[in-house]
XYZ file of C-alpha atoms in Angstrom:
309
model
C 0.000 0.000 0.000
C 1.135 3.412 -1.284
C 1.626 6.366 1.294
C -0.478 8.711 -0.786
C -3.558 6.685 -0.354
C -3.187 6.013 3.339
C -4.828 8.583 5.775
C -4.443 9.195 9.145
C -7.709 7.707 11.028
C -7.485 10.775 13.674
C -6.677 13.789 11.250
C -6.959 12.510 7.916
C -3.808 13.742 7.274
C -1.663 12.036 3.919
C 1.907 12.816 5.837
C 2.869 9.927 7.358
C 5.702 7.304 6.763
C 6.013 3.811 7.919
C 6.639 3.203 10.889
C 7.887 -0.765 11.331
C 5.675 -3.466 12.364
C 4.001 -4.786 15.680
C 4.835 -8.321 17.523
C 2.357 -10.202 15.216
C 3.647 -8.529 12.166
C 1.073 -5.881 11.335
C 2.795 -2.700 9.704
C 2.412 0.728 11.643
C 2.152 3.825 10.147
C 3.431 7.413 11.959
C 1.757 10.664 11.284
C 3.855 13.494 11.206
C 1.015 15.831 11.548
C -0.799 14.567 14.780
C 2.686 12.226 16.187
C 0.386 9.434 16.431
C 1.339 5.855 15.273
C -1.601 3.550 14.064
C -1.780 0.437 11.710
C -4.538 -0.306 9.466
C -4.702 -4.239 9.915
C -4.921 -5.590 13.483
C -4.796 -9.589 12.901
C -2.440 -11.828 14.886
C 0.158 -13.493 13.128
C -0.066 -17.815 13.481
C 2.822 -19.362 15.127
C 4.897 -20.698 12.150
C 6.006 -23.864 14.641
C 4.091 -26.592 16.298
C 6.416 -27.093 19.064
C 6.283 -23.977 21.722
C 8.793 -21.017 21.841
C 11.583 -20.882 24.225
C 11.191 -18.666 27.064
C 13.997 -16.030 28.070
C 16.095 -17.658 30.682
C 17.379 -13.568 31.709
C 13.091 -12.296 31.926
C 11.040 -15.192 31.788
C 9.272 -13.856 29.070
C 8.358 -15.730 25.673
C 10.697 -14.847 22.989
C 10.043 -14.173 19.369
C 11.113 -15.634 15.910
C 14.290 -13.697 14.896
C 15.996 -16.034 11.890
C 14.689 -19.221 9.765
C 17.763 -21.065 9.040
C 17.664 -24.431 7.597
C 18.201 -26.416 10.284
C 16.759 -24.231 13.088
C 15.412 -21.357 14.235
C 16.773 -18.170 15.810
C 14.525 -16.782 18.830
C 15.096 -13.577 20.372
C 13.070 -11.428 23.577
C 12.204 -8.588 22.873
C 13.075 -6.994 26.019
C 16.625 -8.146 26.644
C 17.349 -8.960 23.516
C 18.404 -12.634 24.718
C 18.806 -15.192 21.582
C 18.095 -18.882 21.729
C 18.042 -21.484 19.035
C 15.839 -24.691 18.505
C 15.796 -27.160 15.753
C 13.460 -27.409 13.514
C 13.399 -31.482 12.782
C 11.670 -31.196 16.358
C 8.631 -33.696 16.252
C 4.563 -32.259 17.321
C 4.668 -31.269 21.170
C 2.632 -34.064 22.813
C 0.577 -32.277 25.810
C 1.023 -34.242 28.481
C -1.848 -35.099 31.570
C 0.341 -34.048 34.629
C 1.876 -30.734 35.649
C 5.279 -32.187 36.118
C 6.416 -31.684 32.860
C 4.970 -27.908 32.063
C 7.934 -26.213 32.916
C 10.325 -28.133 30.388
C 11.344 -25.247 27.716
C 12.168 -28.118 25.360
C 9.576 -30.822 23.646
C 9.438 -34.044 25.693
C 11.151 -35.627 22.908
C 14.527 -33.971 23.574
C 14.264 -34.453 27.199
C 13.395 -38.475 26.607
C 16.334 -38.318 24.454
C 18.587 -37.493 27.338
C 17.430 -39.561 29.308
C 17.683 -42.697 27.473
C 21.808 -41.351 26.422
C 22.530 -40.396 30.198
C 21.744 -43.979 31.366
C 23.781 -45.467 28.191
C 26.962 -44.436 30.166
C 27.165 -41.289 27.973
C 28.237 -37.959 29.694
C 26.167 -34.624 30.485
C 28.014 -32.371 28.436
C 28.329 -35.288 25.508
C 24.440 -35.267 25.751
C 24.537 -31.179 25.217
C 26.646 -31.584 22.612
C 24.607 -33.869 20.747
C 21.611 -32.585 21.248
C 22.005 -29.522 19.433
C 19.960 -27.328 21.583
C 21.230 -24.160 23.791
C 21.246 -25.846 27.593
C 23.446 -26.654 30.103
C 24.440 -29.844 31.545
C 23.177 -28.871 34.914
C 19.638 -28.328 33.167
C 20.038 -31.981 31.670
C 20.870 -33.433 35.186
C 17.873 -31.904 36.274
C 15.594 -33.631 33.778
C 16.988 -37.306 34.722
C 16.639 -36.580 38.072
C 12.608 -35.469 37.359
C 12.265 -38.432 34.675
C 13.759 -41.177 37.426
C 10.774 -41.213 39.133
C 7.815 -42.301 36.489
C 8.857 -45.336 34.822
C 8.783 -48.895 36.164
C 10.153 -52.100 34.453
C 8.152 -54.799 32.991
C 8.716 -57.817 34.799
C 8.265 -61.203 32.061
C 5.006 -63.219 33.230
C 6.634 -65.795 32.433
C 10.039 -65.657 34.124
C 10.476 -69.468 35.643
C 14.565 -69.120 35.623
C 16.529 -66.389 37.317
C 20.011 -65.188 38.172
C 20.511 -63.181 41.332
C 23.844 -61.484 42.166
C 25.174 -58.515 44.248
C 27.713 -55.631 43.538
C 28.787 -53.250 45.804
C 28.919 -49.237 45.097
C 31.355 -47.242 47.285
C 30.039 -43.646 48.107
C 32.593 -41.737 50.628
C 34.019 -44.650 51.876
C 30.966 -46.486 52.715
C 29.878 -49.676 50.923
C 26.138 -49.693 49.395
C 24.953 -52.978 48.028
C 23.024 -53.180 44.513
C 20.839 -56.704 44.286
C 19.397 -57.645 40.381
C 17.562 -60.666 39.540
C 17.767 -61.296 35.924
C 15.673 -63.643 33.435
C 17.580 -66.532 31.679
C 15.750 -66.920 28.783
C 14.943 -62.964 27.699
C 18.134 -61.712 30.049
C 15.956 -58.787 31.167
C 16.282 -57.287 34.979
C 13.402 -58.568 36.309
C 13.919 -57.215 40.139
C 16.473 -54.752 41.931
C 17.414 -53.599 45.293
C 19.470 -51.534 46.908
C 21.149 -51.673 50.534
C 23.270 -51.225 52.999
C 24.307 -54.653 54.096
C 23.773 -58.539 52.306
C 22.192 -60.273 54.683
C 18.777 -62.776 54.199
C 16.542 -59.951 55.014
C 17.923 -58.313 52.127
C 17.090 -61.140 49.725
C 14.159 -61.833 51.194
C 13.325 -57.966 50.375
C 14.832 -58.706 46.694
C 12.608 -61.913 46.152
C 9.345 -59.962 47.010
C 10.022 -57.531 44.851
C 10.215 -59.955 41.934
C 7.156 -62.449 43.042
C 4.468 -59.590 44.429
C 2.108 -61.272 45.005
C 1.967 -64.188 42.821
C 3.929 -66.929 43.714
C 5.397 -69.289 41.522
C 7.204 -71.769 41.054
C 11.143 -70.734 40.009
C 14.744 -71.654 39.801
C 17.297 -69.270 41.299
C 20.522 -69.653 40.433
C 23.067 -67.616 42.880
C 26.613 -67.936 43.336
C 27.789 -69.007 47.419
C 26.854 -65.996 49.216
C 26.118 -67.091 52.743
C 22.731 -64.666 52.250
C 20.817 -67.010 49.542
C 20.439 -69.513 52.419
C 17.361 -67.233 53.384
C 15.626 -69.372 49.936
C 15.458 -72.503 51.267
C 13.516 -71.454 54.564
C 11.361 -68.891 53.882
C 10.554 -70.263 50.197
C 9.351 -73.753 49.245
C 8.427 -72.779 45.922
C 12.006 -72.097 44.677
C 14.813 -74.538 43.184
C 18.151 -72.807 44.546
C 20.534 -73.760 42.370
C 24.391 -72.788 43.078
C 26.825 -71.864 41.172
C 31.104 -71.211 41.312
C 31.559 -67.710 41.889
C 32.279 -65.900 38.430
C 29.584 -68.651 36.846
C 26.981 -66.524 37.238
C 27.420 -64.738 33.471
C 23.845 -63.531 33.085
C 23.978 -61.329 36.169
C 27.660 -60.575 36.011
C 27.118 -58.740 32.463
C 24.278 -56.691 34.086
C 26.399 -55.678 36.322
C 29.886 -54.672 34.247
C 27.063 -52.496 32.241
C 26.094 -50.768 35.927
C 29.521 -50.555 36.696
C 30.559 -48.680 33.956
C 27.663 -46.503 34.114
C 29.149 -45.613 37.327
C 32.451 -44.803 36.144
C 31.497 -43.097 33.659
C 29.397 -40.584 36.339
C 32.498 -40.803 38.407
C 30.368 -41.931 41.001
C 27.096 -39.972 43.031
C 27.080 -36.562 44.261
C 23.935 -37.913 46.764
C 23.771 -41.479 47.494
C 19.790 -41.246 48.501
C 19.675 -40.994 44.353
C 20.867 -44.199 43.967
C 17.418 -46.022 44.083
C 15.984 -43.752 41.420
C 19.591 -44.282 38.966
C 18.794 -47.598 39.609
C 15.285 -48.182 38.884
C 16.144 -46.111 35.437
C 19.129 -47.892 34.595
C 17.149 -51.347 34.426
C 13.886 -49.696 32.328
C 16.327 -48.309 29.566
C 18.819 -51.176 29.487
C 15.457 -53.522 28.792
C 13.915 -51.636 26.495
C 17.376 -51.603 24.458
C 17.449 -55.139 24.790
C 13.803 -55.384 23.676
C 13.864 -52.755 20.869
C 17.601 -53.757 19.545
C 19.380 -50.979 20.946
C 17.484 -48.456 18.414
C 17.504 -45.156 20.770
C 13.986 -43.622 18.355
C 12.095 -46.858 19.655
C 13.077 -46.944 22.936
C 12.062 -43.382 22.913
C 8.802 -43.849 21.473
C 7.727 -46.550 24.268
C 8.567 -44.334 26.915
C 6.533 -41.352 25.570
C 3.667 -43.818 25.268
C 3.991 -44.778 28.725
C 3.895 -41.182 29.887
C 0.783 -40.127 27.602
C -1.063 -43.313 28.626
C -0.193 -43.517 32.423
C-alpha cells in the first residue's frame, strides 16, 4: 500500500511514513502531523512452529522468531534482547496429563532423548553436545533426576529361571549394596534392590520384589553368598541352584554395564539418588534389549507410557 492513499484515522492527514511493524507482524504507520502511530490491519500473526517457543532464561518472558535457518530457528526477547536457538526437525509437542512436565522449555522428545543417552553411560556435556539445543548440563541433570521417578520395568510373566547377584557401590568410603535378579531366557532385569548390608533380610526384600504377590514356582541360580540360604527357609516354591563364583554370566554382564555406568558418572554426588539411577538404569537397558538398541524406539515406548499412564 502506497503512502499517498493512506490517511491518518485521527486527522486525515496524507503525511505519514512507515513506521515498522508490531509483535504479530502488522505494519504501523506514523503521522507526522498529529505524532500518532496507528496500523490499518490488526490480525495476529499464526505461530509458524508446532512445538512452543523458548522462554527467556534472563526475563522469563516468551521470545520471538528472529531467523529461519535451515536447520533451526533463531529466537530472540524482545526486552533483553536474549537469543536462543531450537531445531526445527523437532517432532509435534505431545501435551502431556500431569503438571510435572509444564515447565520443560524443550519438547518431551529432547528431554526423553537425554534420558535414554545419560543412562547409556554417555556424559552430560556429551548429551549437550549432541543434542544440538542451547542448555546446560546442569539443566540436563535436572531432567533425569525429574524423569527417574515415572517409569517402572516390565517384569516377564513368564520368568520361571533367574540369576541373582550382588555388587557393591562405594560412596565416601561407605559400601552400598546393589541386588538384580535377571531372566535366563529374555536376560531382562526382572527385580532390583538396593542396601546397605547382604544379609537374608535383604534377599528376602529382593525376592518380594520380583514375586508380588503371585507366587510361583522358580529356579534361582546364585553364586555361594552365605545370604541365599534365606531361599530354602522362607521359600518352598524355589529350586536354589548354586553356582562357582564368576559362573553366574547372566547377572555378572548386568552388572559390568552398571559398573561402567558408574564410572562413567564418576560416582554420586547424593547417594539417597541411587534407588531412582537404579530403577532407570534397568527400564532403559530392557527396552534396548527389547527394541535392539534403536535409541527412536526406545524413545517412542517411553513417551507412550507417559501419555497413557
Amino acid at each position: 500500500m502506497q503512502n499517498s492513499v493512506v490517511s491518518c484515522p485521527k486527522c486525515g492527514s496524507t503525511n505519514i511514513y512507515k513506521n515498522g511493524h508490531d509483535k504479530y507482524g502488522n505494519q504501523q504507520y506514523f503521522c507526522k502531523d498529529c505524532k500518532r502511530t496507528f496500523r490499518l490491519v490488526h490480525s495476529k500473526k499464526h505461530k509458524l512452529f508446532s512445538f512452543p517457543y523458548p522462554k527467556c532464561p534472563v526475563c522469563g518472558k516468551t521470545m520471538q522468531i528472529h531467523k529461519i535457518k535451515k536447520a533451526f530457528v533463531k529466537f530472540r526477547c524482545r526486552s533483553c534482547h536474549t537469543r536462543d536457538e531450537i531445531p526445527t526437525n523437532l517432532p509435534q509437542f505431545v501435551p502431556l496429563p500431569f503438571d510435572s512436565f509444564k515447565f520443560f522449555r524443550f519438547p518431551i522428545f529432547i528431554v526423553l532423548k537425554a534420558f535414554v543417552l545419560y543412562f547409556k553411560a554417555v556424559s552430560l556435556r556429551s548429551i549437550r553436545d549432541s543434542l544440538n539445543i542451547k542448555v546446560s548440563h546442569v539443566a540436563i541433570y535436572k531432567w533425569i533426576l525429574k524423569l527417574s521417578c515415572f517409569f517402572s520395568i516390565l517384569v516377564p510373566v513368564d520368568a520361571f529361571k533367574v540369576h541373582g547377584d550382588e555388587t557393591v557401590v562405594l560412596f565416601k568410603s561407605k559400601k552400598y549394596y546393589v541386588w538384580f535378579l535377571v531372566e535366563h531366557d529374555s536376560n531382562l532385569i526382572v527385580a532390583w534392590h538396593v542396601s546397605k548390608y547382604r544379609d537374608m533380610g535383604q534377599v528376602k526384600i529382593l525376592l518380594e520384589k520380583f514375586f508380588g504377590n503371585n507366587e510361583r514356582e522358580i529356579e534361582l541360580i546364585t553364586d555361594g553368598l552365605g545370604a541365599y540360604g534365606a531361599v530354602k527357609i522362607l521359600y518352598k516354591n524355589i529350586n536354589h541352584i548354586v553356582v562357582r563364583l564368576g559362573q553366574n554370566n547372566q547377572c555378572e554382564s548386568k552388572f559390568s554395564l552398571f559398573q561402567d555406568f558408574v564410572r562413567a558418572k564418576r560416582g554420586f554426588k547424593n547417594i539417597d539418588n541411587l534407588p531412582m539411577y537404579v530403577n532407570s538404569f534397568c527400564v532403559v537397558r530392557n527396552l534396548l534389549k527389547l527394541n535392539n538398541n534403536d535409541i527412536a524406539r526406545v524413545i517412542c515406548v517411553l513417551l507412550s507410557s507417559i501419555t497413557t499412564s
